[in-house]
Short mmCIF file of C-alpha atoms in Angstrom, two decimals:
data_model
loop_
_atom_site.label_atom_id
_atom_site.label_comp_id
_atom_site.label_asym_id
_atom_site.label_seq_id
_atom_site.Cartn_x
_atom_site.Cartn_y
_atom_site.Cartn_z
CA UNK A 1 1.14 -5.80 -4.13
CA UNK A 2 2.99 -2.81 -2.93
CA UNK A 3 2.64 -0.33 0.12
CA UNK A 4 1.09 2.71 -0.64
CA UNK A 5 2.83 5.88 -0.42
CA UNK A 6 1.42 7.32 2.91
CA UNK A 7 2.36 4.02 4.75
CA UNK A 8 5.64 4.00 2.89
CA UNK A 9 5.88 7.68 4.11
CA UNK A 10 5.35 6.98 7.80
CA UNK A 11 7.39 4.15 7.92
CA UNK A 12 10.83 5.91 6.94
CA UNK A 13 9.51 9.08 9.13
CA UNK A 14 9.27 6.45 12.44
CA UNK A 15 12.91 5.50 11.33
CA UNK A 16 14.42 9.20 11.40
CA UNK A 17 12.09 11.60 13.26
CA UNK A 18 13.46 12.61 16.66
CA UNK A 19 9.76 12.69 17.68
CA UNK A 20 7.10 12.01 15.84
CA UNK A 21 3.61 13.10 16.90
CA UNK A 22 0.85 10.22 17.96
CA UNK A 23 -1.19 10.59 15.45
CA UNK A 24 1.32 9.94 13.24
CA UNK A 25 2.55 6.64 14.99
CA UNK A 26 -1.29 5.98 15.24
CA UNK A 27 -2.03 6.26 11.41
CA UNK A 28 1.07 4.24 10.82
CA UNK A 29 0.06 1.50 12.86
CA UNK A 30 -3.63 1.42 11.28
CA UNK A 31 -2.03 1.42 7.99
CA UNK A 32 0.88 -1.39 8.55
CA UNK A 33 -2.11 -3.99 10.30
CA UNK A 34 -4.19 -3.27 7.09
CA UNK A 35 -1.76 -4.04 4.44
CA UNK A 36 -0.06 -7.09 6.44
CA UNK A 37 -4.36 -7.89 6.66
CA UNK A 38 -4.10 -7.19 2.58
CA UNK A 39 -1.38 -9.33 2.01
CA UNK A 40 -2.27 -12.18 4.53
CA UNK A 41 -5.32 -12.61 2.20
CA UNK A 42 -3.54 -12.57 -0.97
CA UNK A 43 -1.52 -15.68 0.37
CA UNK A 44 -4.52 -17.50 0.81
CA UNK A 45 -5.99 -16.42 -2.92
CA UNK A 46 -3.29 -17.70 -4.24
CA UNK A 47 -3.33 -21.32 -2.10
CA UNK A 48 -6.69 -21.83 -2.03
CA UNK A 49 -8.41 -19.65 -4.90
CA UNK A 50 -9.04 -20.39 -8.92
CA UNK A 51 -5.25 -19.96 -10.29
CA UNK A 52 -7.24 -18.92 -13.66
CA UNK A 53 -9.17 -15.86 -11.86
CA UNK A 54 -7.48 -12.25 -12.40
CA UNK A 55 -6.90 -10.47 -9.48
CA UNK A 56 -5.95 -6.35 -9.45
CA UNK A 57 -4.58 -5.13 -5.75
CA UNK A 58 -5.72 -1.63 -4.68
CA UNK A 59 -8.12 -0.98 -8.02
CA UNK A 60 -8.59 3.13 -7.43
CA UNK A 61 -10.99 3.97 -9.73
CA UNK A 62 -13.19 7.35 -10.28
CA UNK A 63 -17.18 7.50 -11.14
CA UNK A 64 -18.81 10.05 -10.06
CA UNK A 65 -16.53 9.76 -6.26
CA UNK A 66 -13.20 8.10 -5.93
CA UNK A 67 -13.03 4.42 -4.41
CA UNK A 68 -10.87 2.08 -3.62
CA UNK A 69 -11.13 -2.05 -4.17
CA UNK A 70 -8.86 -3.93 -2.16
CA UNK A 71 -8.79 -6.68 -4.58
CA UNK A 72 -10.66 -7.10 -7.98
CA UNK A 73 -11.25 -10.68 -8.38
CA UNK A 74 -12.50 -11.03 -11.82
CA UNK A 75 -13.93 -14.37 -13.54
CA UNK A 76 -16.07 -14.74 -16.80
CA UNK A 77 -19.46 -14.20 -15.13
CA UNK A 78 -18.73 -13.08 -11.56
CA UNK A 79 -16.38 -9.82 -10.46
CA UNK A 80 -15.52 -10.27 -6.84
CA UNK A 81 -14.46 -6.38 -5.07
CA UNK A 82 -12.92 -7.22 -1.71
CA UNK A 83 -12.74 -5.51 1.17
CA UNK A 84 -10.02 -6.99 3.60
CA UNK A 85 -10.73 -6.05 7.46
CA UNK A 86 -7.55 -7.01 9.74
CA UNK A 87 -9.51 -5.69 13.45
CA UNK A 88 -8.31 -7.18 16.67
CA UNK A 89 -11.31 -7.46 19.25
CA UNK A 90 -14.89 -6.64 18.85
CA UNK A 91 -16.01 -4.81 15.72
CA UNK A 92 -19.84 -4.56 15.72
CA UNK A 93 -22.16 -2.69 12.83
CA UNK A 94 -25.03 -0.78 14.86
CA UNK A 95 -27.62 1.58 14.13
CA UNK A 96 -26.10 1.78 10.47
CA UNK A 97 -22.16 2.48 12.61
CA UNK A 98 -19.02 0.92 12.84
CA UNK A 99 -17.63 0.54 16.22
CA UNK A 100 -14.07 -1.32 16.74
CA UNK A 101 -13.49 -1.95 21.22
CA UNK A 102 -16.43 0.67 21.55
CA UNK A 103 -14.42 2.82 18.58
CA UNK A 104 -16.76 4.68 16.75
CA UNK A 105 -15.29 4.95 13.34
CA UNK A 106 -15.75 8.22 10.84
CA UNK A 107 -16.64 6.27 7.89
CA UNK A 108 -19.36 3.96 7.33
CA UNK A 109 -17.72 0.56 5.66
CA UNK A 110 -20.73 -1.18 5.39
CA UNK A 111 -21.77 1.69 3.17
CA UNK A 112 -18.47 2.20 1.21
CA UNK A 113 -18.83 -1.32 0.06
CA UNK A 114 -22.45 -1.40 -0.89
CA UNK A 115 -21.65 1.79 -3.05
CA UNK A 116 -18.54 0.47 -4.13
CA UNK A 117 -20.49 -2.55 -5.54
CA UNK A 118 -22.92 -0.48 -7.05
CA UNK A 119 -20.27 1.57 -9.31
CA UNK A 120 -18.16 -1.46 -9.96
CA UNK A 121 -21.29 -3.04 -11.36
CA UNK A 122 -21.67 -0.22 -13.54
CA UNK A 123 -18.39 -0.12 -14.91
CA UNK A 124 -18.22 -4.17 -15.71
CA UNK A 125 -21.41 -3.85 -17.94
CA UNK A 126 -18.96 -1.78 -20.06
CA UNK A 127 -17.24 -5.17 -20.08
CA UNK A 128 -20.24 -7.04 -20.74
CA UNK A 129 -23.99 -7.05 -19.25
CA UNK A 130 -23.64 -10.69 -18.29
CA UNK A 131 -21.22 -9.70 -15.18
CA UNK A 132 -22.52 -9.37 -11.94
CA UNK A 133 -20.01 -8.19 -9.19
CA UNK A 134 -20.39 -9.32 -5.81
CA UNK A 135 -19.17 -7.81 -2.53
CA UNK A 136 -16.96 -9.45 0.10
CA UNK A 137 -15.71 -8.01 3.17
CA UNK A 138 -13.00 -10.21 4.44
CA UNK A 139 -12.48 -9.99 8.69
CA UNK A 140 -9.25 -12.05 8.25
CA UNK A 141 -7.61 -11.64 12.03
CA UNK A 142 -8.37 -14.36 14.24
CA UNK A 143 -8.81 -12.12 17.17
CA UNK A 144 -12.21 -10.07 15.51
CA UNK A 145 -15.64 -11.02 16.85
CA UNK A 146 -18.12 -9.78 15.04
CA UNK A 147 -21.81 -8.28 15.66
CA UNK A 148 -23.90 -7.18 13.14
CA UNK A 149 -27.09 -6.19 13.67
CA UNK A 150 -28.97 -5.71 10.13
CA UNK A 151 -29.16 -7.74 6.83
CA UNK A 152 -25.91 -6.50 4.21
CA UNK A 153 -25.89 -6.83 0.84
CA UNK A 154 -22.43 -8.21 0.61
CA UNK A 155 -20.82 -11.16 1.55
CA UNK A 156 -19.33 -11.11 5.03
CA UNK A 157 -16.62 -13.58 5.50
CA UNK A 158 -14.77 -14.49 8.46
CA UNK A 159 -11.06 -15.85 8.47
CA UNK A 160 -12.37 -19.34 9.55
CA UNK A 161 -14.74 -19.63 6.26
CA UNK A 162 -12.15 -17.98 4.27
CA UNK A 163 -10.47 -21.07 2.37
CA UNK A 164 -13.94 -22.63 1.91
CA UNK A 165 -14.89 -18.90 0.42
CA UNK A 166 -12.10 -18.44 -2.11
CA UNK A 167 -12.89 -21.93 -3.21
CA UNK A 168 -16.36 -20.85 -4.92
CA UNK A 169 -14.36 -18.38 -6.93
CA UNK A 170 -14.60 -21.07 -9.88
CA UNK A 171 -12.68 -20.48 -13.40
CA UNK A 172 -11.83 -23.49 -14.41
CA UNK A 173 -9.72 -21.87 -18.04
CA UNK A 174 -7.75 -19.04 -18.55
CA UNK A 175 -9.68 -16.27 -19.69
CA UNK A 176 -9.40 -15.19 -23.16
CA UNK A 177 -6.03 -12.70 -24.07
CA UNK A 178 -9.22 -10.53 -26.10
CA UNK A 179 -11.52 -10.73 -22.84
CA UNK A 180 -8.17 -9.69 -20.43
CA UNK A 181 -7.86 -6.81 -22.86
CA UNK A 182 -10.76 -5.79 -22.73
CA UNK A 183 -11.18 -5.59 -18.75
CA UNK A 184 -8.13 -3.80 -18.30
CA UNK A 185 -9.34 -0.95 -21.28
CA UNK A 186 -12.28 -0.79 -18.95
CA UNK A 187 -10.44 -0.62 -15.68
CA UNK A 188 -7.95 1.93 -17.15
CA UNK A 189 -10.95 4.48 -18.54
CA UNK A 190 -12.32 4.47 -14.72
CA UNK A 191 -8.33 4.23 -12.91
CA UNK A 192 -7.02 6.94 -10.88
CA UNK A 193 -4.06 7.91 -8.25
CA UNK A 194 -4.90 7.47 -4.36
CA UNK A 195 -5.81 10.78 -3.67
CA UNK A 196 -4.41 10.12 0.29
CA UNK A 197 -0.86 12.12 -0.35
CA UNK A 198 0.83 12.58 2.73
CA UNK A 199 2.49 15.98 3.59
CA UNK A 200 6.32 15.85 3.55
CA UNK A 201 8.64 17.43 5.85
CA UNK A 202 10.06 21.20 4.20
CA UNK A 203 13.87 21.12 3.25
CA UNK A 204 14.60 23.34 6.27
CA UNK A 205 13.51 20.69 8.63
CA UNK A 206 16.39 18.10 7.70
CA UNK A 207 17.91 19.06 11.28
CA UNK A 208 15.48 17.41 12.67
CA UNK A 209 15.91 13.72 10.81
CA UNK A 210 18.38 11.17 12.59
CA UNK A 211 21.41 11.21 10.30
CA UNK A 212 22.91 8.30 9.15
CA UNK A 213 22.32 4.90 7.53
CA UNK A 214 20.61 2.26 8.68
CA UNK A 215 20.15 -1.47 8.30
CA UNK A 216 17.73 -2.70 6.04
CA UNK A 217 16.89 -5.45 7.76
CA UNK A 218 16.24 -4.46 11.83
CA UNK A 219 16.44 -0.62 11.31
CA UNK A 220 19.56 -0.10 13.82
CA UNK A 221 22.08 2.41 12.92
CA UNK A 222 24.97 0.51 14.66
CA UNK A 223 26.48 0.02 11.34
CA UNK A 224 30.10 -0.80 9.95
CA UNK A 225 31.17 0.51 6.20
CA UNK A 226 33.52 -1.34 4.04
CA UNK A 227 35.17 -0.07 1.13
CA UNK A 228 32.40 -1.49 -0.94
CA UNK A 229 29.36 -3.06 1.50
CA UNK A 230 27.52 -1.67 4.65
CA UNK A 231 27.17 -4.33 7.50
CA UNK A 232 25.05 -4.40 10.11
CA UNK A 233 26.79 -5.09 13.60
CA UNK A 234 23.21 -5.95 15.17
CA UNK A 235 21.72 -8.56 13.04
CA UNK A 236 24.74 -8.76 10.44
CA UNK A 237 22.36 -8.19 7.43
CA UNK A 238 25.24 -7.54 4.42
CA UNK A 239 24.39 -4.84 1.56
CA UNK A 240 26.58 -3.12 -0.73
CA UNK A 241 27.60 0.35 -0.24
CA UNK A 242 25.96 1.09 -3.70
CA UNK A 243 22.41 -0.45 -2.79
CA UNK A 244 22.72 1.44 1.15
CA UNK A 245 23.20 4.79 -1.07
CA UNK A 246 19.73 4.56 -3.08
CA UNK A 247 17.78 3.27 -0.37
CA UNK A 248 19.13 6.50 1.40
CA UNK A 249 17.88 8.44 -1.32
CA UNK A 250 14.91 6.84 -1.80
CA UNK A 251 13.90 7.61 2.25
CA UNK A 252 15.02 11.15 1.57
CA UNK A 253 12.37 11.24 -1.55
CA UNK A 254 9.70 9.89 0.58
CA UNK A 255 10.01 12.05 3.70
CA UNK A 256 10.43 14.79 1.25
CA UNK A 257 7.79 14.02 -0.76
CA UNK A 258 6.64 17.44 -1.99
CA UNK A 259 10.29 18.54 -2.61
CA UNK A 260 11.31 15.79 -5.67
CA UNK A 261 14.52 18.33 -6.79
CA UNK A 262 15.66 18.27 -3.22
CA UNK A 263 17.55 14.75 -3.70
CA UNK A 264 21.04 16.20 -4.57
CA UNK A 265 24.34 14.57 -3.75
CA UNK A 266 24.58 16.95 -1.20
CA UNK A 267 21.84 16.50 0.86
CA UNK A 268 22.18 12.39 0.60
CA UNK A 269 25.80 12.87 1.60
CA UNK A 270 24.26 14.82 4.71
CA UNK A 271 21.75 12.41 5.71
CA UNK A 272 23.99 10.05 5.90
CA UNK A 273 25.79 11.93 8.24
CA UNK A 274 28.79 12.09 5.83
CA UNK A 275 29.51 8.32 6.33
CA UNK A 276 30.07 7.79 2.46
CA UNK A 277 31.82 10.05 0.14
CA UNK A 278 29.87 12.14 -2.30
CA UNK A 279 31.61 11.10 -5.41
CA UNK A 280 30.45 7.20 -4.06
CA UNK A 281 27.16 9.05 -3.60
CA UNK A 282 26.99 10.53 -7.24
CA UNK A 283 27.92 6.93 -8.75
CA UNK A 284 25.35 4.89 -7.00
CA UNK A 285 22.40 7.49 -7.93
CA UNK A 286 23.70 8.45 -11.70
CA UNK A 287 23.55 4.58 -11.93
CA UNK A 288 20.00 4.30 -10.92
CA UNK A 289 17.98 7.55 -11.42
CA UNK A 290 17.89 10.39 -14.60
CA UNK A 291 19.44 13.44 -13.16
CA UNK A 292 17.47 16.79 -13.70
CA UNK A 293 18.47 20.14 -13.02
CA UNK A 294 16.84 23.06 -11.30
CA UNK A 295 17.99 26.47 -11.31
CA UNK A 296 21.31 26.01 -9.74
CA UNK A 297 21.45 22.62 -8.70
CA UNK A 298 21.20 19.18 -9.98
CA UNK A 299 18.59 16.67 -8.04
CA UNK A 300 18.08 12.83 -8.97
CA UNK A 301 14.60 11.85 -10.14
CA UNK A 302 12.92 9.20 -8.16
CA UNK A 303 9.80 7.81 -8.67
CA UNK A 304 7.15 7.18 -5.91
CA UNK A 305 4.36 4.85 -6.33
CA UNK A 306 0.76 5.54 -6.12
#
Protein backbone atom coordinates (compact mmCIF):
# COMPACT_ATOMS: atom_id res chain seq x y z
CA UNK A 1 0.00 0.00 0.00
CA UNK A 2 1.65 3.24 -0.73
CA UNK A 3 1.04 7.00 0.34
CA UNK A 4 -0.62 8.94 -2.06
CA UNK A 5 0.96 11.76 -3.68
CA UNK A 6 -0.67 14.76 -1.80
CA UNK A 7 0.34 13.19 1.61
CA UNK A 8 3.70 12.32 0.13
CA UNK A 9 3.71 16.04 -0.98
CA UNK A 10 3.05 17.55 2.43
CA UNK A 11 5.21 15.44 4.18
CA UNK A 12 8.61 16.54 2.40
CA UNK A 13 7.04 20.30 2.35
CA UNK A 14 6.77 20.04 6.57
CA UNK A 15 10.50 18.86 6.24
CA UNK A 16 11.82 22.02 4.18
CA UNK A 17 9.30 24.90 4.29
CA UNK A 18 10.47 27.76 6.50
CA UNK A 19 6.73 28.18 7.26
CA UNK A 20 4.18 26.39 6.12
CA UNK A 21 0.61 27.66 6.33
CA UNK A 22 -2.06 25.73 8.82
CA UNK A 23 -4.00 24.46 6.53
CA UNK A 24 -1.36 22.82 5.13
CA UNK A 25 -0.06 21.22 8.48
CA UNK A 26 -3.87 20.58 9.02
CA UNK A 27 -4.45 18.56 5.73
CA UNK A 28 -1.23 16.77 6.44
CA UNK A 29 -2.20 15.64 9.67
CA UNK A 30 -5.80 14.43 8.39
CA UNK A 31 -4.06 12.64 5.72
CA UNK A 32 -1.05 10.86 7.82
CA UNK A 33 -3.99 9.55 10.72
CA UNK A 34 -5.95 8.15 7.66
CA UNK A 35 -3.36 6.16 5.96
CA UNK A 36 -1.61 4.93 9.37
CA UNK A 37 -5.88 4.13 9.97
CA UNK A 38 -5.47 2.38 6.23
CA UNK A 39 -2.63 0.47 7.03
CA UNK A 40 -3.49 -0.46 10.72
CA UNK A 41 -6.41 -2.35 9.03
CA UNK A 42 -4.49 -4.02 6.43
CA UNK A 43 -2.38 -5.65 9.34
CA UNK A 44 -5.31 -7.09 10.72
CA UNK A 45 -6.66 -8.44 7.03
CA UNK A 46 -3.84 -10.07 6.72
CA UNK A 47 -3.81 -11.80 10.55
CA UNK A 48 -7.14 -12.40 10.87
CA UNK A 49 -8.83 -12.37 7.26
CA UNK A 50 -9.25 -15.33 4.39
CA UNK A 51 -5.42 -15.52 3.05
CA UNK A 52 -7.30 -16.74 -0.32
CA UNK A 53 -9.46 -13.33 -0.63
CA UNK A 54 -7.92 -10.58 -3.13
CA UNK A 55 -7.55 -7.41 -1.76
CA UNK A 56 -6.81 -3.98 -4.10
CA UNK A 57 -5.67 -0.76 -1.77
CA UNK A 58 -7.02 2.63 -2.92
CA UNK A 59 -9.29 1.09 -6.05
CA UNK A 60 -9.98 4.75 -7.94
CA UNK A 61 -12.32 3.96 -10.33
CA UNK A 62 -14.65 6.25 -12.75
CA UNK A 63 -18.60 5.62 -13.58
CA UNK A 64 -20.39 8.22 -14.18
CA UNK A 65 -18.27 10.31 -10.88
CA UNK A 66 -14.89 9.37 -9.62
CA UNK A 67 -14.61 7.24 -6.26
CA UNK A 68 -12.39 5.93 -4.24
CA UNK A 69 -12.42 2.23 -2.32
CA UNK A 70 -10.16 2.00 0.44
CA UNK A 71 -9.84 -1.63 0.04
CA UNK A 72 -11.54 -4.05 -2.51
CA UNK A 73 -11.93 -7.23 -0.79
CA UNK A 74 -13.00 -9.57 -3.41
CA UNK A 75 -14.19 -13.38 -2.90
CA UNK A 76 -16.17 -15.70 -5.38
CA UNK A 77 -19.65 -14.53 -4.36
CA UNK A 78 -19.14 -11.51 -2.08
CA UNK A 79 -17.00 -8.07 -3.03
CA UNK A 80 -16.28 -6.30 0.20
CA UNK A 81 -15.50 -2.04 -0.59
CA UNK A 82 -14.07 -0.69 2.66
CA UNK A 83 -14.10 2.37 4.02
CA UNK A 84 -11.43 2.73 6.89
CA UNK A 85 -12.36 5.67 9.50
CA UNK A 86 -9.25 6.41 11.95
CA UNK A 87 -11.44 9.49 14.20
CA UNK A 88 -10.31 10.20 17.70
CA UNK A 89 -13.41 11.26 19.94
CA UNK A 90 -17.01 11.46 19.11
CA UNK A 91 -18.06 11.08 15.48
CA UNK A 92 -21.90 11.04 15.30
CA UNK A 93 -24.17 10.75 11.85
CA UNK A 94 -27.22 13.29 12.37
CA UNK A 95 -29.88 14.62 10.39
CA UNK A 96 -28.21 12.79 7.30
CA UNK A 97 -24.41 14.84 8.68
CA UNK A 98 -21.21 13.91 9.79
CA UNK A 99 -19.95 15.63 12.80
CA UNK A 100 -16.34 14.64 14.33
CA UNK A 101 -15.94 16.74 18.35
CA UNK A 102 -19.01 18.88 17.09
CA UNK A 103 -16.98 19.05 13.44
CA UNK A 104 -19.31 19.37 10.85
CA UNK A 105 -17.71 17.73 7.93
CA UNK A 106 -18.21 18.93 3.99
CA UNK A 107 -18.86 15.59 2.69
CA UNK A 108 -21.45 13.20 3.54
CA UNK A 109 -19.56 9.58 4.15
CA UNK A 110 -22.47 7.81 4.90
CA UNK A 111 -23.55 8.81 1.42
CA UNK A 112 -20.19 8.31 -0.44
CA UNK A 113 -20.33 4.75 0.64
CA UNK A 114 -23.90 3.90 -0.12
CA UNK A 115 -23.15 5.32 -3.71
CA UNK A 116 -19.94 3.83 -3.81
CA UNK A 117 -21.67 0.43 -3.24
CA UNK A 118 -24.13 1.09 -5.69
CA UNK A 119 -21.47 1.64 -8.69
CA UNK A 120 -19.20 -1.07 -7.46
CA UNK A 121 -22.18 -3.37 -7.72
CA UNK A 122 -22.60 -2.35 -11.14
CA UNK A 123 -19.27 -2.83 -12.28
CA UNK A 124 -18.87 -6.59 -10.59
CA UNK A 125 -21.96 -7.82 -12.64
CA UNK A 126 -19.52 -7.19 -15.53
CA UNK A 127 -17.64 -9.85 -13.58
CA UNK A 128 -20.52 -11.95 -13.08
CA UNK A 129 -24.32 -11.35 -11.89
CA UNK A 130 -23.84 -13.74 -9.00
CA UNK A 131 -21.61 -11.00 -7.01
CA UNK A 132 -23.08 -8.96 -4.56
CA UNK A 133 -20.76 -6.24 -2.96
CA UNK A 134 -21.23 -5.25 0.44
CA UNK A 135 -20.24 -2.05 2.27
CA UNK A 136 -18.08 -1.74 5.38
CA UNK A 137 -17.04 1.29 7.08
CA UNK A 138 -14.28 0.39 9.40
CA UNK A 139 -13.98 3.05 12.76
CA UNK A 140 -10.63 1.32 13.61
CA UNK A 141 -9.19 3.94 16.49
CA UNK A 142 -9.92 2.93 19.85
CA UNK A 143 -10.60 6.42 20.95
CA UNK A 144 -14.01 6.92 18.38
CA UNK A 145 -17.45 6.69 19.99
CA UNK A 146 -19.90 6.50 17.77
CA UNK A 147 -23.68 7.84 17.37
CA UNK A 148 -25.71 7.15 14.66
CA UNK A 149 -28.96 8.05 14.49
CA UNK A 150 -30.70 6.29 11.31
CA UNK A 151 -30.64 2.73 9.77
CA UNK A 152 -27.34 2.45 6.95
CA UNK A 153 -27.15 0.24 4.38
CA UNK A 154 -23.62 -0.79 5.03
CA UNK A 155 -21.92 -2.56 7.51
CA UNK A 156 -20.59 -0.42 10.34
CA UNK A 157 -17.79 -1.98 12.17
CA UNK A 158 -16.03 -0.90 15.14
CA UNK A 159 -12.26 -1.76 15.96
CA UNK A 160 -13.46 -4.08 18.84
CA UNK A 161 -15.66 -6.36 16.30
CA UNK A 162 -13.06 -5.99 13.75
CA UNK A 163 -11.15 -9.49 13.99
CA UNK A 164 -14.52 -11.26 14.48
CA UNK A 165 -15.58 -9.13 11.11
CA UNK A 166 -12.70 -10.03 8.80
CA UNK A 167 -13.27 -13.56 9.90
CA UNK A 168 -16.70 -13.89 7.85
CA UNK A 169 -14.74 -12.89 4.80
CA UNK A 170 -14.71 -16.80 3.94
CA UNK A 171 -12.66 -18.21 0.74
CA UNK A 172 -11.62 -21.19 1.66
CA UNK A 173 -9.44 -21.81 -2.22
CA UNK A 174 -7.58 -19.67 -4.25
CA UNK A 175 -9.59 -18.19 -6.80
CA UNK A 176 -9.20 -19.29 -10.25
CA UNK A 177 -5.91 -17.55 -12.39
CA UNK A 178 -9.10 -17.16 -15.34
CA UNK A 179 -11.54 -15.60 -12.58
CA UNK A 180 -8.35 -13.15 -11.17
CA UNK A 181 -8.08 -12.17 -14.82
CA UNK A 182 -11.02 -11.46 -15.33
CA UNK A 183 -11.63 -9.04 -12.20
CA UNK A 184 -8.69 -7.11 -12.83
CA UNK A 185 -9.90 -6.58 -16.92
CA UNK A 186 -12.95 -5.31 -15.13
CA UNK A 187 -11.28 -3.16 -12.54
CA UNK A 188 -8.84 -1.77 -15.19
CA UNK A 189 -11.89 -0.68 -17.82
CA UNK A 190 -13.43 1.42 -14.71
CA UNK A 191 -9.52 2.52 -13.05
CA UNK A 192 -8.44 5.98 -12.94
CA UNK A 193 -5.65 8.47 -11.32
CA UNK A 194 -6.64 10.30 -7.90
CA UNK A 195 -7.75 13.33 -9.24
CA UNK A 196 -6.50 15.16 -5.61
CA UNK A 197 -3.02 16.66 -7.25
CA UNK A 198 -1.50 18.91 -4.99
CA UNK A 199 -0.04 22.29 -6.22
CA UNK A 200 3.79 22.41 -6.15
CA UNK A 201 5.92 25.18 -5.15
CA UNK A 202 7.23 27.40 -8.65
CA UNK A 203 11.08 27.03 -9.35
CA UNK A 204 11.56 30.62 -8.16
CA UNK A 205 10.50 29.75 -4.71
CA UNK A 206 13.54 27.29 -3.95
CA UNK A 207 14.84 30.23 -1.56
CA UNK A 208 12.43 29.52 0.51
CA UNK A 209 13.12 25.47 1.11
CA UNK A 210 15.63 24.57 4.06
CA UNK A 211 18.75 23.49 2.20
CA UNK A 212 20.44 20.55 2.95
CA UNK A 213 20.10 16.81 3.58
CA UNK A 214 18.46 15.20 6.02
CA UNK A 215 18.19 11.91 7.86
CA UNK A 216 15.94 9.45 6.69
CA UNK A 217 15.16 8.14 9.67
CA UNK A 218 14.27 11.24 12.42
CA UNK A 219 14.31 14.09 9.79
CA UNK A 220 17.29 16.16 11.57
CA UNK A 221 19.72 17.86 9.41
CA UNK A 222 22.61 17.49 11.96
CA UNK A 223 24.30 15.29 9.54
CA UNK A 224 28.01 14.05 8.91
CA UNK A 225 29.20 13.04 5.10
CA UNK A 226 31.72 10.45 4.42
CA UNK A 227 33.44 9.91 1.34
CA UNK A 228 30.84 7.39 0.44
CA UNK A 229 27.77 7.31 3.30
CA UNK A 230 25.72 10.13 5.06
CA UNK A 231 25.37 9.57 8.91
CA UNK A 232 23.14 10.88 11.07
CA UNK A 233 24.75 12.43 14.34
CA UNK A 234 21.15 12.40 16.07
CA UNK A 235 19.88 8.94 15.83
CA UNK A 236 23.02 7.49 13.84
CA UNK A 237 20.76 6.07 11.04
CA UNK A 238 23.74 5.06 8.23
CA UNK A 239 22.89 5.57 4.32
CA UNK A 240 25.10 5.80 1.49
CA UNK A 241 25.94 8.97 -0.11
CA UNK A 242 24.42 7.49 -3.38
CA UNK A 243 20.91 6.52 -1.78
CA UNK A 244 20.94 10.35 0.36
CA UNK A 245 21.37 11.84 -3.39
CA UNK A 246 18.01 10.26 -4.93
CA UNK A 247 16.00 10.64 -1.99
CA UNK A 248 17.12 14.38 -2.39
CA UNK A 249 15.89 14.32 -5.74
CA UNK A 250 13.03 12.55 -5.24
CA UNK A 251 11.80 15.44 -2.39
CA UNK A 252 12.78 18.01 -4.97
CA UNK A 253 10.28 16.12 -7.59
CA UNK A 254 7.58 16.07 -5.11
CA UNK A 255 7.64 19.64 -3.80
CA UNK A 256 8.05 20.50 -7.37
CA UNK A 257 5.53 18.54 -8.60
CA UNK A 258 4.28 20.55 -11.58
CA UNK A 259 7.90 21.32 -12.69
CA UNK A 260 9.19 17.39 -13.59
CA UNK A 261 12.32 19.03 -15.94
CA UNK A 262 13.30 21.11 -12.97
CA UNK A 263 15.38 18.09 -11.33
CA UNK A 264 18.82 19.00 -12.84
CA UNK A 265 22.16 18.35 -11.20
CA UNK A 266 22.17 21.77 -10.48
CA UNK A 267 19.37 22.41 -8.57
CA UNK A 268 19.91 18.93 -6.41
CA UNK A 269 23.45 20.13 -5.83
CA UNK A 270 21.69 23.41 -4.43
CA UNK A 271 19.25 21.85 -2.24
CA UNK A 272 21.59 20.19 -0.71
CA UNK A 273 23.18 23.18 0.14
CA UNK A 274 26.29 22.12 -1.89
CA UNK A 275 27.16 19.38 0.70
CA UNK A 276 27.92 16.76 -2.16
CA UNK A 277 29.66 17.39 -5.34
CA UNK A 278 27.73 17.56 -8.55
CA UNK A 279 29.66 15.04 -10.48
CA UNK A 280 28.62 12.56 -7.14
CA UNK A 281 25.24 14.12 -7.87
CA UNK A 282 25.15 13.22 -11.70
CA UNK A 283 26.33 9.48 -10.85
CA UNK A 284 23.78 8.66 -8.26
CA UNK A 285 20.76 10.05 -10.56
CA UNK A 286 22.18 8.75 -14.17
CA UNK A 287 22.22 5.45 -12.14
CA UNK A 288 18.65 5.57 -11.18
CA UNK A 289 16.50 7.81 -13.48
CA UNK A 290 16.42 8.29 -17.72
CA UNK A 291 17.76 11.70 -18.29
CA UNK A 292 15.65 14.01 -20.68
CA UNK A 293 16.46 17.19 -22.04
CA UNK A 294 14.62 20.46 -22.33
CA UNK A 295 15.60 23.30 -24.29
CA UNK A 296 18.87 24.05 -22.71
CA UNK A 297 19.12 21.89 -19.91
CA UNK A 298 19.09 18.33 -18.97
CA UNK A 299 16.52 17.22 -15.97
CA UNK A 300 16.24 13.53 -14.52
CA UNK A 301 12.87 11.82 -14.95
CA UNK A 302 11.22 10.70 -11.82
CA UNK A 303 8.20 9.06 -11.47
CA UNK A 304 5.46 9.96 -8.88
CA UNK A 305 2.81 7.63 -7.90
CA UNK A 306 -0.82 8.09 -8.17
Amino acid sequence: MEKNIELIHLEYLEKRFLALDTSKLKKLKYLTRGYQGEAEFLLWFKKFGSEHAKIIPNYWFHDGKTMESDFLIMTEKVWYTVDVKNFDGTFEYKNNECWLNGYLFDENFFHTMSTRVRKLQRIAQDVSRNIEVVGAMVFINEHCELKIDSQVDFDIVTRNQLKNYLTTVKQYRPLSTDYNKQIDTVLDRYRTTNPFRPTGLKPVELDKLRRGICCYNCSSYSIQITKKNIKCKQCNFDVLKREGVIEAARQLRYIFIDNPEFVTTDSVWRFCDNLISKNTIRRALTSQYERKSSGKSTYYDIPISN
